[in-house]
Tab-separated table of C-alpha atoms in Angstrom:
chain	number	residue	atom	x	y	z
A	1	GLU	CA	12.076	17.631	-5.343
A	2	ALA	CA	8.812	19.464	-4.640
A	3	GLN	CA	7.022	17.627	-1.908
A	4	VAL	CA	4.939	17.589	1.247
A	5	THR	CA	6.578	15.630	4.048
A	6	GLN	CA	4.602	14.157	6.899
A	7	ASN	CA	5.964	12.444	9.972
A	8	PRO	CA	5.536	9.909	11.308
A	9	ARG	CA	4.105	7.546	8.667
A	10	TYR	CA	2.698	5.221	11.294
A	11	LEU	CA	1.844	5.862	14.919
A	12	ILE	CA	0.209	3.780	17.609
A	13	THR	CA	-0.592	5.630	20.797
A	14	VAL	CA	-2.769	5.388	23.864
A	15	THR	CA	-5.859	7.368	24.710
A	16	GLY	CA	-5.078	10.746	26.209
A	17	LYS	CA	-1.403	10.964	25.303
A	18	LYS	CA	-0.754	14.195	23.421
A	19	LEU	CA	0.793	13.834	20.007
A	20	THR	CA	1.867	15.983	17.084
A	21	VAL	CA	1.979	15.017	13.428
A	22	THR	CA	4.344	17.240	11.504
A	23	CYS	CA	3.847	18.515	7.977
A	24	SER	CA	6.336	20.480	5.929
A	25	GLN	CA	6.278	21.658	2.311
A	26	ASN	CA	9.146	23.024	0.221
A	27	MET	CA	7.122	24.706	-2.530
A	28	ASN	CA	6.471	28.044	-0.793
A	29	HIS	CA	2.742	27.308	-0.940
A	30	GLU	CA	0.373	29.604	0.896
A	31	TYR	CA	-2.494	27.156	1.429
A	32	MET	CA	-2.134	24.102	3.648
A	33	SER	CA	-4.776	21.648	4.856
A	34	TRP	CA	-5.215	18.597	6.997
A	35	TYR	CA	-7.592	15.800	6.040
A	36	ARG	CA	-8.610	12.553	7.579
A	37	GLN	CA	-9.636	9.604	5.473
A	38	ASP	CA	-11.935	6.903	6.772
A	39	PRO	CA	-13.443	4.024	4.762
A	40	GLY	CA	-16.521	5.132	2.870
A	41	LEU	CA	-16.239	8.729	4.044
A	42	GLY	CA	-13.697	10.108	1.618
A	43	LEU	CA	-11.434	12.983	2.604
A	44	ARG	CA	-12.774	15.199	5.315
A	45	GLN	CA	-11.074	18.469	6.049
A	46	ILE	CA	-9.947	19.056	9.627
A	47	TYR	CA	-8.283	22.473	9.461
A	48	TYR	CA	-6.840	24.658	6.774
A	49	SER	CA	-4.557	27.646	6.586
A	50	MET	CA	-4.445	30.300	3.896
A	51	ASN	CA	-1.264	31.917	5.155
A	52	VAL	CA	1.037	32.300	8.133
A	53	GLU	CA	-0.944	32.825	11.345
A	54	VAL	CA	-4.219	32.343	9.429
A	55	THR	CA	-6.042	29.106	10.217
A	56	ASP	CA	-9.669	28.044	10.098
A	57	LYS	CA	-11.807	25.056	10.932
A	58	GLY	CA	-12.767	22.535	8.319
A	59	ASP	CA	-15.606	20.052	8.538
A	60	VAL	CA	-14.324	17.900	11.423
A	61	PRO	CA	-12.121	20.069	13.706
A	62	GLU	CA	-13.193	18.679	17.092
A	63	GLY	CA	-10.290	17.215	19.052
A	64	TYR	CA	-7.607	18.773	16.849
A	65	LYS	CA	-5.440	21.865	16.903
A	66	VAL	CA	-3.119	23.370	14.327
A	67	SER	CA	-0.637	26.198	14.099
A	68	ARG	CA	0.998	28.041	11.200
A	69	LYS	CA	3.938	29.976	12.547
A	70	GLU	CA	6.022	29.506	9.432
A	71	LYS	CA	4.919	29.195	5.840
A	72	ARG	CA	6.427	25.761	5.323
A	73	ASN	CA	5.140	24.000	8.470
A	74	PHE	CA	1.619	23.080	9.519
A	75	PRO	CA	1.611	20.632	12.441
A	76	LEU	CA	-1.511	18.794	13.563
A	77	ILE	CA	-1.880	18.445	17.319
A	78	LEU	CA	-4.079	15.987	19.168
A	79	GLU	CA	-4.135	17.173	22.772
A	80	SER	CA	-5.979	14.135	24.116
A	81	PRO	CA	-6.380	11.485	21.439
A	82	SER	CA	-9.343	9.144	21.538
A	83	PRO	CA	-10.002	5.885	19.656
A	84	ASN	CA	-12.410	7.637	17.262
A	85	GLN	CA	-9.424	9.593	15.957
A	86	THR	CA	-7.920	6.392	14.608
A	87	SER	CA	-7.627	7.224	10.930
A	88	LEU	CA	-5.391	7.941	7.959
A	89	TYR	CA	-4.298	11.574	7.958
A	90	PHE	CA	-3.112	13.604	5.002
A	91	CYS	CA	-1.497	16.999	4.859
A	92	ALA	CA	-1.734	18.918	1.600
A	93	SER	CA	-0.540	22.230	0.233
A	94	SER	CA	-1.387	24.448	-2.704
A	95	GLN	CA	-0.433	27.754	-4.217
A	96	GLN	CA	-3.672	29.560	-3.308
A	97	GLY	CA	-5.576	26.407	-4.252
A	98	ARG	CA	-5.616	27.353	-7.889
A	99	ASP	CA	-3.455	24.582	-9.254
A	100	GLY	CA	-4.562	21.669	-7.174
A	101	TYR	CA	-3.202	20.308	-3.946
A	102	THR	CA	-0.036	18.315	-3.375
A	103	PHE	CA	-0.545	15.661	-0.736
A	104	GLY	CA	1.875	14.122	1.693
A	105	SER	CA	2.250	10.350	1.932
A	106	GLY	CA	-0.074	10.099	4.908
A	107	THR	CA	0.104	9.212	8.588
A	108	ARG	CA	-1.747	6.161	9.797
A	109	LEU	CA	-2.718	6.785	13.397
A	110	THR	CA	-4.088	4.174	15.756
A	111	VAL	CA	-5.341	5.222	19.188
A	112	VAL	CA	-5.895	2.354	21.631
B	1	GLY	CA	-22.093	24.088	3.952
B	2	GLN	CA	-21.109	23.057	0.481
B	3	GLN	CA	-21.611	19.369	-0.283
B	4	VAL	CA	-20.221	17.356	-3.126
B	5	MET	CA	-21.824	14.017	-3.918
B	6	GLN	CA	-19.990	11.453	-5.976
B	7	ILE	CA	-21.380	8.306	-7.578
B	8	PRO	CA	-20.986	5.426	-7.825
B	9	GLN	CA	-19.080	4.445	-4.701
B	10	TYR	CA	-17.580	1.402	-6.410
B	11	GLN	CA	-17.332	0.283	-10.022
B	12	HIS	CA	-16.120	-3.063	-11.263
B	13	VAL	CA	-15.188	-3.262	-14.935
B	14	GLN	CA	-13.502	-5.702	-17.235
B	15	GLU	CA	-10.254	-4.457	-18.674
B	16	GLY	CA	-11.042	-2.627	-21.881
B	17	GLU	CA	-14.470	-1.401	-20.769
B	18	ASP	CA	-15.213	2.265	-20.210
B	19	PHE	CA	-15.733	3.883	-16.812
B	20	THR	CA	-17.474	7.054	-15.676
B	21	THR	CA	-17.763	8.708	-12.287
B	22	TYR	CA	-20.088	11.609	-11.569
B	23	CYS	CA	-19.832	14.490	-9.175
B	24	ASN	CA	-22.757	16.725	-8.145
B	25	SER	CA	-22.834	19.803	-5.967
B	26	SER	CA	-25.706	21.436	-4.138
B	27	THR	CA	-24.255	24.847	-4.976
B	28	THR	CA	-22.555	26.472	-7.937
B	29	LEU	CA	-18.854	25.785	-7.937
B	30	SER	CA	-16.057	28.120	-8.954
B	31	ASN	CA	-13.920	25.170	-10.007
B	32	ILE	CA	-13.725	21.386	-9.832
B	33	GLN	CA	-10.590	19.380	-9.271
B	34	TRP	CA	-10.030	15.673	-9.821
B	35	TYR	CA	-7.610	13.435	-7.954
B	36	LYS	CA	-6.549	9.803	-8.176
B	37	GLN	CA	-5.484	7.719	-5.202
B	38	ARG	CA	-3.835	4.384	-5.900
B	39	PRO	CA	-4.352	1.635	-3.303
B	40	GLY	CA	-2.103	2.378	-0.339
B	41	GLY	CA	-1.105	5.734	-1.774
B	42	HIS	CA	-2.004	9.367	-1.432
B	43	PRO	CA	-4.285	11.487	-3.626
B	44	VAL	CA	-2.587	12.895	-6.703
B	45	PHE	CA	-3.943	15.929	-8.511
B	46	LEU	CA	-5.088	15.196	-12.061
B	47	ILE	CA	-6.769	18.311	-13.386
B	48	GLN	CA	-8.802	21.416	-12.637
B	49	LEU	CA	-11.801	22.716	-14.581
B	50	VAL	CA	-12.935	26.294	-14.212
B	51	LYS	CA	-15.179	27.285	-17.122
B	52	SER	CA	-18.815	26.405	-17.631
B	53	GLY	CA	-19.111	23.507	-20.075
B	54	GLU	CA	-15.365	22.938	-20.111
B	55	VAL	CA	-14.025	19.641	-21.437
B	56	LYS	CA	-10.423	18.540	-20.998
B	57	LYS	CA	-8.675	15.367	-22.046
B	58	GLN	CA	-5.650	13.542	-20.751
B	59	LYS	CA	-4.967	10.551	-22.979
B	60	ARG	CA	-7.837	8.142	-22.206
B	61	LEU	CA	-9.351	10.385	-19.515
B	62	THR	CA	-12.019	12.973	-20.345
B	63	PHE	CA	-13.130	15.520	-17.773
B	64	GLN	CA	-16.270	17.629	-18.095
B	65	PHE	CA	-17.660	20.537	-16.114
B	66	GLY	CA	-21.385	21.114	-16.412
B	67	GLU	CA	-22.945	24.199	-17.945
B	68	ALA	CA	-24.404	25.227	-14.597
B	69	LYS	CA	-21.096	24.493	-12.835
B	70	LYS	CA	-22.855	22.164	-10.425
B	71	ASN	CA	-21.735	18.836	-11.822
B	72	SER	CA	-18.740	17.166	-13.360
B	73	SER	CA	-17.724	13.818	-14.739
B	74	LEU	CA	-14.603	11.797	-15.380
B	75	HIS	CA	-14.718	9.246	-18.169
B	76	ILE	CA	-12.016	6.675	-18.822
B	77	THR	CA	-12.012	4.973	-22.198
B	78	ALA	CA	-10.813	1.370	-22.472
B	79	THR	CA	-9.717	0.898	-18.877
B	80	GLN	CA	-6.407	-0.706	-18.027
B	81	THR	CA	-5.246	-2.335	-14.808
B	82	THR	CA	-3.125	0.745	-14.161
B	83	ASP	CA	-6.341	2.759	-13.811
B	84	VAL	CA	-7.199	0.967	-10.565
B	85	GLY	CA	-7.697	3.342	-7.659
B	86	THR	CA	-10.105	5.775	-6.104
B	87	TYR	CA	-11.043	8.890	-8.029
B	88	PHE	CA	-12.066	11.961	-6.077
B	89	CYS	CA	-13.668	15.136	-7.232
B	90	ALA	CA	-13.202	18.273	-5.155
B	91	GLY	CA	-15.465	21.258	-5.610
B	92	GLY	CA	-14.110	24.702	-4.895
B	93	GLY	CA	-15.862	27.797	-3.705
B	94	GLY	CA	-14.526	31.280	-4.185
B	95	SER	CA	-11.693	30.779	-1.734
B	96	TYR	CA	-10.285	27.706	-3.515
B	97	ILE	CA	-10.727	25.576	-0.406
B	98	PRO	CA	-12.121	22.432	-2.022
B	99	THR	CA	-14.717	20.076	-0.598
B	100	PHE	CA	-14.001	16.494	-1.524
B	101	GLY	CA	-16.537	13.928	-2.631
B	102	ARG	CA	-16.394	10.465	-1.098
B	103	GLY	CA	-14.689	9.044	-4.134
B	104	THR	CA	-15.355	6.266	-6.620
B	105	SER	CA	-13.235	3.149	-6.317
B	106	LEU	CA	-12.467	1.606	-9.686
B	107	ILE	CA	-11.685	-2.089	-9.808
B	108	VAL	CA	-10.442	-3.412	-13.140
B	109	HIS	CA	-10.591	-7.131	-13.773
B	110	PRO	CA	-8.010	-8.432	-16.250
């Protein structure tokens, strides 16, 4: 089944403790993106990647890192999480963006 | 950078009434995509419009792309409770990296 898999689905962590949210897609898509969703603010792009080893900042990249060492994986790294990073995170992938994005099921992160 | 404004933020309708959400961009778009997110779910791609003035239909849903490629709309005829959710437009520039609007949450009262 074609899908984008995110892990974990839920995570509660403490301020400053490094964490990684994994994202993997099995559709051989070139484009991958990370979004955060907050009430009333819609989907805001954190980082995106147009191919292996090619990443760029989205609208809200501060406090986040990404890497794209393989085509299928696009992990999101929070080196020192803070409470304002409490949010619902989505990973998405697309074949060059031309046919829409397939989203993962989301990761609900709480930083206390 | 590119901004995509979407209105209204919320819309309450009685089942059977029509619904429309509007999307406006400050710049000319190369394409517009529409997504639906059910409560507690993730966004699901519905459709993409590329041509100026394009109109596409999916059953009771009608999507339009403006002549100037700066605005778009999604119209649902005779809403049903299964239409409940948040509808997002996403405007694309030349690189097909879309900018999402804030979404319109549709609430359908039976």
